[in-house]
Structure formats: structure tokens, C-alpha cells
Amino acid sequence: MTEYGYFLAAEEHGPADLVEQARMAEQAGFHALWISDHYHPWNEAQGQSSFVWSVIGALAQATSLPVQTAVTCPIIRIHPAIVAQAAATSSVLLEGRFRLGVGSGEALNEHVLGDRWPPAAIRLEMLEEAVMVMRQLLEGRRVTHHGKHYTVENARLYTVPDEPVPIDIAAFGSAAAALAGRVGDGFITVVPDAELVARFRRGSGAGGNSKPARGGLKVCYGPDPDEALRTAHRLWPTEALPGAVLSTLATPSQFEQAAQLVTPERLAEEVVCGDDAEAHVRALNAYAEAGFDTVYVNQIGPDQRGFFDFYRTKVLPQVAR
């Protein structure tokens, strides 16, 4: 049975608001939390981007829900040995309710130290090596590694959970989905693509059906659908940009320029806006029908309390069966 979680958008809300949203999500009947890991927001209107590991520490004290990063990039801005330490500590604080979601990242966040932004194939190669390093460290082993992309010397994590942190891999294309199947404990994406899920499971071999597939989407609840669409278009026009653009542009101002090509009508094709419960249910069901085990929903805009009340009373009762 598909479960439903809430997607905390660290690009749009400050850390205290994210913690409060997590509390409201649990009270509304959501079963899990995703949280984005960004250095920059996608545009100036979003206006936030707190350090995810500090927020996760607060979440551990505020909620009993499981938490996952969606997603952390462990290949450039932060060395995988440091990501492993952050993940291990988060899992200890959450008493094992933490999963590390990783991906090959976006230039928007990873260019900030002046490193070269590699092409997609190299980033996937780096990600696979990073996952290998992190797994060894998360098992509490002493690690010395001299690889193609990373060096670790005599490193050991002393604060580790009882069980190693599961690592799920994000994918938007077939090569990344195959990588997720081969080296990941699960699969993450933000499109209800049944073929991507199938590619992930084929890449997982005989154990593919036991590995979870997790999907996420954005909505904008509001009593006035036109106003909700205006809010979504102001804050998240990037939802209608193609994936290649999302990974290559480097600054919020560049995304703002690209987003000028996104009309409200085009965005409405990607984001459910308004208070039609059936439309929200259909959007969630698209993920369930594509084979996802957990679906995470993010509410765009300031009306978080209205959203949680709407989903608690009108939407989740129709899908959480």
C-alpha cells in the first residue's frame, strides 16, 4: 500500500517554519518527511536555503516521523566522508528513522567553491564512488580509499546508528535509474514515470521489488484556483523547466531568466492548484499507479495550515487506504 509523506521545501521556508510544518504534517496524518538540501534557492522569490543538517537535528526533537534528504549531493560541495558523518549523526538522533537520499546535483548548489561542473556521465561516476565510500564509513569501518575522484585516509565514524543508514539514489533518466538499481537501497524521483521505476527495479536484479521507490510532487492548495496558480507561478515556475536546465544553470538569476519562458498555463499542466480534492487525489494516484511506495507532497506558498487541514479532511482519506 502506498504511503504519503510531506516534502519540506528548504528553498522557500526558514528553519523554524520547516520544523513547524513537520509537526503539522504528523498531526495531519502524513507518514514521513522529505527535506530538500540546497545552498541556493531556485529564485529570489523563494528566498531561503538553510543548512539541512541543522534542521534535521531539530526535526528529530519535534516529530516521530522518518526523515530523508531529497536530495543531498555528496560529490563536490561536500566530501562524501563528511556527508556520511552527517547522515550517521542524523540517524542516531532520529533513532534509525533516517534515510540518505543522494543525487548527482545541480550547478546551482555545487559550483559555489569554484569547482568545475562535470558532465552528467562523470557526475554519475563520482556518485557511485561516493556511495561506496559512504557505505564503508556508515558501517563503522576504518576507511582508507584512494579512488579516481576521492581520497580518504584512516577515517572512521565513531557515532553510528545500530544499522547502517539506507542510501536511496535520485534519477531523472535511464542511466541514473539503472545506477539506483545497482548500488542504491531505493529510488527517488519527482515524476510519476512507471518506466523509470521499472528500469530501477530491473537494475536491482532479483531483489528489486523489495527496494522502495519514492516520488515527490508540488501542489498549491487554495480556495481561489487562479490565486493559487499565481502563487505557484511566482514561487516555483521552475517546475515546468526541463531537467537538463535544472542541472546546468548556476545562479537564481539565471533560473529567473529561464523561467520567463514559463507561462501560468504551462505551469498549470505540472502543478495542481486550487481546492478540487479530486484533482489532488488524481495527482497522487498517478504516482501510486506508477509503482511508487511512498509519495511526498509539498504545498507551495504561505497557506500551510490550510493545506494540512485540506489534506487531512479531503485528500488523505481518499488515498491512504
mmCIF file of C-alpha atoms in Angstrom:
data_model
loop_
_atom_site.group_PDB
_atom_site.id
_atom_site.type_symbol
_atom_site.label_atom_id
_atom_site.label_comp_id
_atom_site.label_asym_id
_atom_site.label_seq_id
_atom_site.Cartn_x
_atom_site.Cartn_y
_atom_site.Cartn_z
ATOM 1 C CA MET A 1 0.000 0.000 0.000
ATOM 2 C CA THR A 2 1.320 3.422 -0.941
ATOM 3 C CA GLU A 3 2.156 5.752 1.943
ATOM 4 C CA TYR A 4 2.092 9.539 1.844
ATOM 5 C CA GLY A 5 4.642 11.957 3.219
ATOM 6 C CA TYR A 6 5.250 15.698 3.303
ATOM 7 C CA PHE A 7 8.056 17.382 1.361
ATOM 8 C CA LEU A 8 9.720 20.208 3.309
ATOM 9 C CA ALA A 9 10.997 22.885 0.888
ATOM 10 C CA ALA A 10 14.082 24.441 2.449
ATOM 11 C CA GLU A 11 14.350 26.833 -0.522
ATOM 12 C CA GLU A 12 11.051 28.529 0.385
ATOM 13 C CA HIS A 13 10.815 28.387 4.178
ATOM 14 C CA GLY A 14 13.129 29.209 7.065
ATOM 15 C CA PRO A 15 14.266 26.540 9.516
ATOM 16 C CA ALA A 16 11.737 27.301 12.260
ATOM 17 C CA ASP A 17 8.878 27.199 9.738
ATOM 18 C CA LEU A 18 10.116 23.856 8.393
ATOM 19 C CA VAL A 19 10.062 22.374 11.888
ATOM 20 C CA GLU A 20 6.533 23.650 12.460
ATOM 21 C CA GLN A 21 5.404 22.230 9.110
ATOM 22 C CA ALA A 22 6.807 18.848 10.149
ATOM 23 C CA ARG A 23 4.703 18.949 13.317
ATOM 24 C CA MET A 24 1.596 19.849 11.317
ATOM 25 C CA ALA A 25 2.334 17.097 8.790
ATOM 26 C CA GLU A 26 2.403 14.466 11.515
ATOM 27 C CA GLN A 27 -0.830 15.788 13.034
ATOM 28 C CA ALA A 28 -2.491 15.749 9.582
ATOM 29 C CA GLY A 29 -1.728 12.071 9.060
ATOM 30 C CA PHE A 30 1.341 12.107 6.829
ATOM 31 C CA HIS A 31 3.686 9.189 7.455
ATOM 32 C CA ALA A 32 7.129 10.513 6.504
ATOM 33 C CA LEU A 33 9.154 13.617 5.669
ATOM 34 C CA TRP A 34 11.395 14.636 2.811
ATOM 35 C CA ILE A 35 13.592 17.717 3.101
ATOM 36 C CA SER A 36 15.494 19.414 0.285
ATOM 37 C CA ASP A 37 19.234 20.102 0.584
ATOM 38 C CA HIS A 38 20.234 23.340 -1.167
ATOM 39 C CA TYR A 39 22.860 26.050 -0.923
ATOM 40 C CA HIS A 40 20.771 28.461 -3.025
ATOM 41 C CA PRO A 41 17.046 28.776 -3.694
ATOM 42 C CA TRP A 42 15.930 28.432 -7.301
ATOM 43 C CA ASN A 43 14.929 32.101 -7.417
ATOM 44 C CA GLU A 44 14.924 35.199 -5.231
ATOM 45 C CA ALA A 45 11.177 34.947 -4.530
ATOM 46 C CA GLN A 46 11.720 31.693 -2.633
ATOM 47 C CA GLY A 47 14.346 33.435 -0.555
ATOM 48 C CA GLN A 48 15.607 30.699 1.805
ATOM 49 C CA SER A 49 18.116 27.851 1.939
ATOM 50 C CA SER A 50 19.126 26.777 5.420
ATOM 51 C CA PHE A 51 21.745 24.138 6.284
ATOM 52 C CA VAL A 52 19.783 20.914 6.092
ATOM 53 C CA TRP A 53 21.714 19.008 8.761
ATOM 54 C CA SER A 54 20.921 21.592 11.441
ATOM 55 C CA VAL A 55 17.227 21.440 10.518
ATOM 56 C CA ILE A 56 17.260 17.625 10.673
ATOM 57 C CA GLY A 57 18.599 17.836 14.221
ATOM 58 C CA ALA A 58 15.615 19.994 15.132
ATOM 59 C CA LEU A 59 13.213 17.668 13.316
ATOM 60 C CA ALA A 60 14.487 14.772 15.414
ATOM 61 C CA GLN A 61 13.238 16.570 18.516
ATOM 62 C CA ALA A 62 9.967 17.809 17.015
ATOM 63 C CA THR A 63 8.465 14.763 15.302
ATOM 64 C CA SER A 64 8.428 10.975 15.352
ATOM 65 C CA LEU A 65 8.242 10.713 11.544
ATOM 66 C CA PRO A 66 11.050 9.223 9.449
ATOM 67 C CA VAL A 67 13.134 11.805 7.575
ATOM 68 C CA GLN A 68 15.011 11.646 4.277
ATOM 69 C CA THR A 69 17.070 14.183 2.354
ATOM 70 C CA ALA A 70 15.687 14.733 -1.137
ATOM 71 C CA VAL A 71 18.333 15.048 -2.139
ATOM 72 C CA THR A 72 21.891 15.563 -0.943
ATOM 73 C CA CYS A 73 24.697 15.805 -3.491
ATOM 74 C CA PRO A 74 27.812 14.162 -1.974
ATOM 75 C CA ILE A 75 30.164 14.675 -4.916
ATOM 76 C CA ILE A 76 31.537 18.267 -4.998
ATOM 77 C CA ARG A 77 30.412 20.850 -2.440
ATOM 78 C CA ILE A 78 30.635 18.392 0.464
ATOM 79 C CA HIS A 79 33.026 15.443 0.513
ATOM 80 C CA PRO A 80 31.277 12.062 0.875
ATOM 81 C CA ALA A 81 33.170 11.340 4.107
ATOM 82 C CA ILE A 82 31.553 14.415 5.686
ATOM 83 C CA VAL A 83 28.122 13.567 4.294
ATOM 84 C CA ALA A 84 28.490 10.104 5.854
ATOM 85 C CA GLN A 85 29.196 11.650 9.251
ATOM 86 C CA ALA A 86 26.191 13.972 8.947
ATOM 87 C CA ALA A 87 23.947 11.073 7.917
ATOM 88 C CA ALA A 88 25.150 8.848 10.741
ATOM 89 C CA THR A 89 24.521 11.530 13.363
ATOM 90 C CA SER A 90 21.083 12.273 11.899
ATOM 91 C CA SER A 91 20.169 8.597 12.087
ATOM 92 C CA VAL A 92 21.293 8.370 15.713
ATOM 93 C CA LEU A 93 19.187 11.428 16.625
ATOM 94 C CA LEU A 94 16.193 10.006 14.749
ATOM 95 C CA GLU A 95 16.687 6.566 16.343
ATOM 96 C CA GLY A 96 17.124 4.886 12.970
ATOM 97 C CA ARG A 97 14.328 6.792 11.173
ATOM 98 C CA PHE A 98 16.670 8.429 8.656
ATOM 99 C CA ARG A 99 17.392 7.613 5.023
ATOM 100 C CA LEU A 100 20.008 9.405 2.969
ATOM 101 C CA GLY A 101 18.737 10.450 -0.422
ATOM 102 C CA VAL A 102 21.563 11.320 -2.819
ATOM 103 C CA GLY A 103 21.864 12.517 -6.386
ATOM 104 C CA SER A 104 24.289 13.948 -8.908
ATOM 105 C CA GLY A 105 23.281 17.503 -8.032
ATOM 106 C CA GLU A 106 22.829 20.864 -9.725
ATOM 107 C CA ALA A 107 25.357 23.520 -10.607
ATOM 108 C CA LEU A 108 23.133 25.927 -8.659
ATOM 109 C CA ASN A 109 24.416 24.442 -5.399
ATOM 110 C CA GLU A 110 27.664 22.714 -6.295
ATOM 111 C CA HIS A 111 29.563 25.500 -8.080
ATOM 112 C CA VAL A 112 29.941 27.692 -5.001
ATOM 113 C CA LEU A 113 33.512 26.632 -4.167
ATOM 114 C CA GLY A 114 34.685 27.260 -7.714
ATOM 115 C CA ASP A 115 34.989 23.603 -8.694
ATOM 116 C CA ARG A 116 34.444 22.506 -12.279
ATOM 117 C CA TRP A 117 30.899 21.309 -13.010
ATOM 118 C CA PRO A 118 31.363 17.964 -14.782
ATOM 119 C CA PRO A 119 29.052 16.471 -17.428
ATOM 120 C CA ALA A 120 26.302 14.107 -16.319
ATOM 121 C CA ALA A 121 28.167 10.868 -17.035
ATOM 122 C CA ILE A 122 31.124 11.949 -14.885
ATOM 123 C CA ARG A 123 28.819 13.072 -12.089
ATOM 124 C CA LEU A 124 27.178 9.640 -12.025
ATOM 125 C CA GLU A 125 30.620 8.041 -11.889
ATOM 126 C CA MET A 126 31.521 10.307 -8.961
ATOM 127 C CA LEU A 127 28.231 9.495 -7.250
ATOM 128 C CA GLU A 128 28.841 5.764 -7.462
ATOM 129 C CA GLU A 129 32.289 6.123 -5.896
ATOM 130 C CA ALA A 130 30.894 8.446 -3.212
ATOM 131 C CA VAL A 131 28.197 5.916 -2.290
ATOM 132 C CA MET A 132 30.820 3.209 -1.926
ATOM 133 C CA VAL A 133 32.897 5.390 0.426
ATOM 134 C CA MET A 134 29.876 6.404 2.483
ATOM 135 C CA ARG A 135 28.673 2.820 2.897
ATOM 136 C CA GLN A 136 32.014 1.742 4.338
ATOM 137 C CA LEU A 137 32.050 4.633 6.789
ATOM 138 C CA LEU A 138 28.411 4.139 7.803
ATOM 139 C CA GLU A 139 29.264 0.565 8.770
ATOM 140 C CA GLY A 140 31.719 1.963 11.323
ATOM 141 C CA ARG A 141 34.766 0.673 9.438
ATOM 142 C CA ARG A 142 38.126 2.413 9.335
ATOM 143 C CA VAL A 143 38.484 3.549 5.738
ATOM 144 C CA THR A 144 41.477 4.364 3.590
ATOM 145 C CA HIS A 145 40.481 4.957 -0.008
ATOM 146 C CA HIS A 146 42.451 6.346 -2.949
ATOM 147 C CA GLY A 147 39.980 6.396 -5.801
ATOM 148 C CA LYS A 148 39.574 8.186 -9.096
ATOM 149 C CA HIS A 149 37.655 11.070 -7.523
ATOM 150 C CA TYR A 150 38.044 10.857 -3.725
ATOM 151 C CA THR A 151 40.721 10.243 -1.128
ATOM 152 C CA VAL A 152 40.027 9.156 2.435
ATOM 153 C CA GLU A 153 42.802 8.353 4.880
ATOM 154 C CA ASN A 154 42.333 6.460 8.149
ATOM 155 C CA ALA A 155 38.785 7.726 8.655
ATOM 156 C CA ARG A 156 36.297 6.132 10.995
ATOM 157 C CA LEU A 157 32.900 7.266 12.259
ATOM 158 C CA TYR A 158 32.521 6.678 15.967
ATOM 159 C CA THR A 159 28.914 7.871 16.285
ATOM 160 C CA VAL A 160 26.929 5.477 14.109
ATOM 161 C CA PRO A 161 23.414 4.013 14.302
ATOM 162 C CA ASP A 162 22.792 0.365 15.126
ATOM 163 C CA GLU A 163 22.037 -0.330 11.452
ATOM 164 C CA PRO A 164 23.768 1.380 8.504
ATOM 165 C CA VAL A 165 21.853 4.286 7.008
ATOM 166 C CA PRO A 166 19.969 3.267 3.822
ATOM 167 C CA ILE A 167 21.060 5.232 0.751
ATOM 168 C CA ASP A 168 18.467 5.964 -1.930
ATOM 169 C CA ILE A 169 19.522 7.419 -5.284
ATOM 170 C CA ALA A 170 17.661 10.069 -7.280
ATOM 171 C CA ALA A 171 17.175 9.643 -11.006
ATOM 172 C CA PHE A 172 15.528 11.548 -13.854
ATOM 173 C CA GLY A 173 16.953 9.482 -16.704
ATOM 174 C CA SER A 174 17.540 5.856 -17.550
ATOM 175 C CA ALA A 175 21.277 5.808 -16.738
ATOM 176 C CA ALA A 176 20.713 7.191 -13.248
ATOM 177 C CA ALA A 177 17.768 4.827 -12.684
ATOM 178 C CA ALA A 178 19.999 1.891 -13.592
ATOM 179 C CA LEU A 179 22.648 3.182 -11.164
ATOM 180 C CA ALA A 180 19.997 3.470 -8.455
ATOM 181 C CA GLY A 181 19.058 -0.144 -9.027
ATOM 182 C CA ARG A 182 22.652 -1.339 -8.995
ATOM 183 C CA VAL A 183 24.037 0.473 -5.925
ATOM 184 C CA GLY A 184 21.074 2.079 -4.139
ATOM 185 C CA ASP A 185 18.792 0.850 -1.382
ATOM 186 C CA GLY A 186 15.926 2.696 -3.034
ATOM 187 C CA PHE A 187 14.948 5.095 -5.796
ATOM 188 C CA ILE A 188 13.869 8.755 -5.760
ATOM 189 C CA THR A 189 12.328 10.941 -8.455
ATOM 190 C CA VAL A 190 9.792 13.741 -8.887
ATOM 191 C CA VAL A 191 7.916 12.470 -11.943
ATOM 192 C CA PRO A 192 5.280 9.671 -11.934
ATOM 193 C CA ASP A 193 7.229 7.703 -14.513
ATOM 194 C CA ALA A 194 6.447 3.977 -14.443
ATOM 195 C CA GLU A 195 9.257 3.211 -16.902
ATOM 196 C CA LEU A 196 11.855 4.811 -14.600
ATOM 197 C CA VAL A 197 10.560 2.687 -11.731
ATOM 198 C CA ALA A 198 10.762 -0.402 -13.948
ATOM 199 C CA ARG A 199 14.313 0.473 -15.028
ATOM 200 C CA PHE A 200 15.306 0.853 -11.375
ATOM 201 C CA ARG A 201 13.788 -2.498 -10.456
ATOM 202 C CA ARG A 202 15.387 -4.260 -13.424
ATOM 203 C CA GLY A 203 18.751 -2.852 -12.389
ATOM 204 C CA SER A 204 18.228 -4.167 -8.858
ATOM 205 C CA GLY A 205 18.067 -7.771 -10.008
ATOM 206 C CA ALA A 206 16.150 -10.360 -8.004
ATOM 207 C CA GLY A 207 15.765 -8.030 -5.009
ATOM 208 C CA GLY A 208 14.306 -5.148 -6.966
ATOM 209 C CA ASN A 209 10.744 -5.489 -5.752
ATOM 210 C CA SER A 210 11.861 -5.199 -2.128
ATOM 211 C CA LYS A 211 13.593 -1.837 -2.687
ATOM 212 C CA PRO A 212 11.353 1.202 -2.246
ATOM 213 C CA ALA A 213 10.566 3.741 -4.942
ATOM 214 C CA ARG A 214 9.766 7.212 -3.608
ATOM 215 C CA GLY A 215 8.255 10.078 -5.572
ATOM 216 C CA GLY A 216 7.526 13.716 -4.883
ATOM 217 C CA LEU A 217 5.319 16.469 -6.279
ATOM 218 C CA LYS A 218 4.285 20.045 -5.612
ATOM 219 C CA VAL A 219 0.764 21.409 -5.319
ATOM 220 C CA CYS A 220 -0.690 24.770 -4.390
ATOM 221 C CA TYR A 221 -3.861 24.450 -2.339
ATOM 222 C CA GLY A 222 -6.109 27.493 -2.038
ATOM 223 C CA PRO A 223 -9.826 28.376 -2.200
ATOM 224 C CA ASP A 224 -9.216 30.528 -5.312
ATOM 225 C CA PRO A 225 -7.584 28.403 -8.049
ATOM 226 C CA ASP A 226 -6.462 31.461 -10.032
ATOM 227 C CA GLU A 227 -4.756 32.972 -6.995
ATOM 228 C CA ALA A 228 -3.168 29.613 -6.180
ATOM 229 C CA LEU A 229 -1.772 29.423 -9.713
ATOM 230 C CA ARG A 230 -0.380 32.951 -9.407
ATOM 231 C CA THR A 231 1.339 31.929 -6.173
ATOM 232 C CA ALA A 232 2.797 28.818 -7.764
ATOM 233 C CA HIS A 233 3.957 30.774 -10.801
ATOM 234 C CA ARG A 234 5.643 33.402 -8.636
ATOM 235 C CA LEU A 235 7.474 30.918 -6.427
ATOM 236 C CA TRP A 236 8.012 27.739 -8.459
ATOM 237 C CA PRO A 237 7.933 28.370 -12.230
ATOM 238 C CA THR A 238 10.991 26.094 -12.334
ATOM 239 C CA GLU A 239 8.636 23.112 -12.001
ATOM 240 C CA ALA A 240 7.964 23.461 -15.735
ATOM 241 C CA LEU A 241 11.619 23.715 -16.810
ATOM 242 C CA PRO A 242 13.288 20.677 -18.391
ATOM 243 C CA GLY A 243 15.657 18.586 -16.299
ATOM 244 C CA ALA A 244 18.784 19.481 -18.277
ATOM 245 C CA VAL A 245 18.235 23.153 -17.459
ATOM 246 C CA LEU A 246 17.767 22.384 -13.770
ATOM 247 C CA SER A 247 21.165 20.718 -13.538
ATOM 248 C CA THR A 248 23.234 23.227 -15.528
ATOM 249 C CA LEU A 249 22.197 26.798 -14.627
ATOM 250 C CA ALA A 250 24.323 28.196 -11.824
ATOM 251 C CA THR A 251 22.512 31.098 -10.112
ATOM 252 C CA PRO A 252 18.999 32.073 -9.048
ATOM 253 C CA SER A 253 19.105 34.978 -11.516
ATOM 254 C CA GLN A 254 19.755 32.571 -14.397
ATOM 255 C CA PHE A 255 16.762 30.484 -13.333
ATOM 256 C CA GLU A 256 14.647 33.634 -13.197
ATOM 257 C CA GLN A 257 15.616 34.399 -16.790
ATOM 258 C CA ALA A 258 14.800 30.871 -17.932
ATOM 259 C CA ALA A 259 11.509 30.909 -16.033
ATOM 260 C CA GLN A 260 10.315 33.906 -18.050
ATOM 261 C CA LEU A 261 9.511 31.352 -20.743
ATOM 262 C CA VAL A 262 7.116 29.512 -18.402
ATOM 263 C CA THR A 263 3.549 30.775 -18.675
ATOM 264 C CA PRO A 264 0.965 30.211 -15.940
ATOM 265 C CA GLU A 265 -0.918 27.958 -18.344
ATOM 266 C CA ARG A 266 2.170 25.805 -18.872
ATOM 267 C CA LEU A 267 2.798 25.584 -15.113
ATOM 268 C CA ALA A 268 -0.818 24.524 -14.537
ATOM 269 C CA GLU A 269 -0.043 21.401 -16.569
ATOM 270 C CA GLU A 270 2.582 20.430 -13.955
ATOM 271 C CA VAL A 271 1.180 21.669 -10.641
ATOM 272 C CA VAL A 272 -2.321 21.099 -9.242
ATOM 273 C CA CYS A 273 -3.647 24.446 -7.986
ATOM 274 C CA GLY A 274 -6.817 25.127 -6.027
ATOM 275 C CA ASP A 275 -9.183 23.215 -3.762
ATOM 276 C CA ASP A 276 -10.541 20.500 -6.076
ATOM 277 C CA ALA A 277 -9.895 17.459 -3.901
ATOM 278 C CA GLU A 278 -10.355 15.080 -6.817
ATOM 279 C CA ALA A 279 -7.592 16.827 -8.786
ATOM 280 C CA HIS A 280 -5.215 16.422 -5.850
ATOM 281 C CA VAL A 281 -6.193 12.770 -5.491
ATOM 282 C CA ARG A 282 -5.564 12.142 -9.185
ATOM 283 C CA ALA A 283 -2.093 13.678 -8.919
ATOM 284 C CA LEU A 284 -1.219 11.403 -6.000
ATOM 285 C CA ASN A 285 -2.748 8.354 -7.645
ATOM 286 C CA ALA A 286 -0.560 8.871 -10.708
ATOM 287 C CA TYR A 287 2.446 8.022 -8.539
ATOM 288 C CA ALA A 288 0.744 5.079 -6.851
ATOM 289 C CA GLU A 289 -0.258 3.665 -10.241
ATOM 290 C CA ALA A 290 3.331 4.065 -11.499
ATOM 291 C CA GLY A 291 4.573 1.808 -8.726
ATOM 292 C CA PHE A 292 5.791 4.213 -6.043
ATOM 293 C CA ASP A 293 5.803 3.029 -2.442
ATOM 294 C CA THR A 294 5.801 6.494 -0.870
ATOM 295 C CA VAL A 295 4.607 9.806 -2.323
ATOM 296 C CA TYR A 296 5.697 13.134 -0.792
ATOM 297 C CA VAL A 297 3.627 16.284 -1.335
ATOM 298 C CA ASN A 298 4.837 19.869 -0.979
ATOM 299 C CA GLN A 299 2.493 22.819 -0.567
ATOM 300 C CA ILE A 300 3.653 25.932 -2.405
ATOM 301 C CA GLY A 301 3.144 29.252 -0.650
ATOM 302 C CA PRO A 302 2.286 30.512 2.833
ATOM 303 C CA ASP A 303 -1.049 28.750 3.439
ATOM 304 C CA GLN A 304 0.483 25.718 5.082
ATOM 305 C CA ARG A 305 -2.154 25.346 7.786
ATOM 306 C CA GLY A 306 -4.973 25.455 5.234
ATOM 307 C CA PHE A 307 -3.191 22.834 3.146
ATOM 308 C CA PHE A 308 -2.740 20.433 6.050
ATOM 309 C CA ASP A 309 -6.374 20.784 7.082
ATOM 310 C CA PHE A 310 -7.481 20.215 3.464
ATOM 311 C CA TYR A 311 -5.354 17.093 3.066
ATOM 312 C CA ARG A 312 -6.318 15.749 6.494
ATOM 313 C CA THR A 313 -10.038 16.028 5.790
ATOM 314 C CA LYS A 314 -10.450 15.818 1.989
ATOM 315 C CA VAL A 315 -7.459 14.161 0.303
ATOM 316 C CA LEU A 316 -5.631 11.661 2.506
ATOM 317 C CA PRO A 317 -8.857 9.827 3.448
ATOM 318 C CA GLN A 318 -9.325 9.043 -0.260
ATOM 319 C CA VAL A 319 -5.812 7.769 -0.952
ATOM 320 C CA ALA A 320 -4.486 6.344 2.336
ATOM 321 C CA ARG A 321 -6.428 3.104 2.137
#
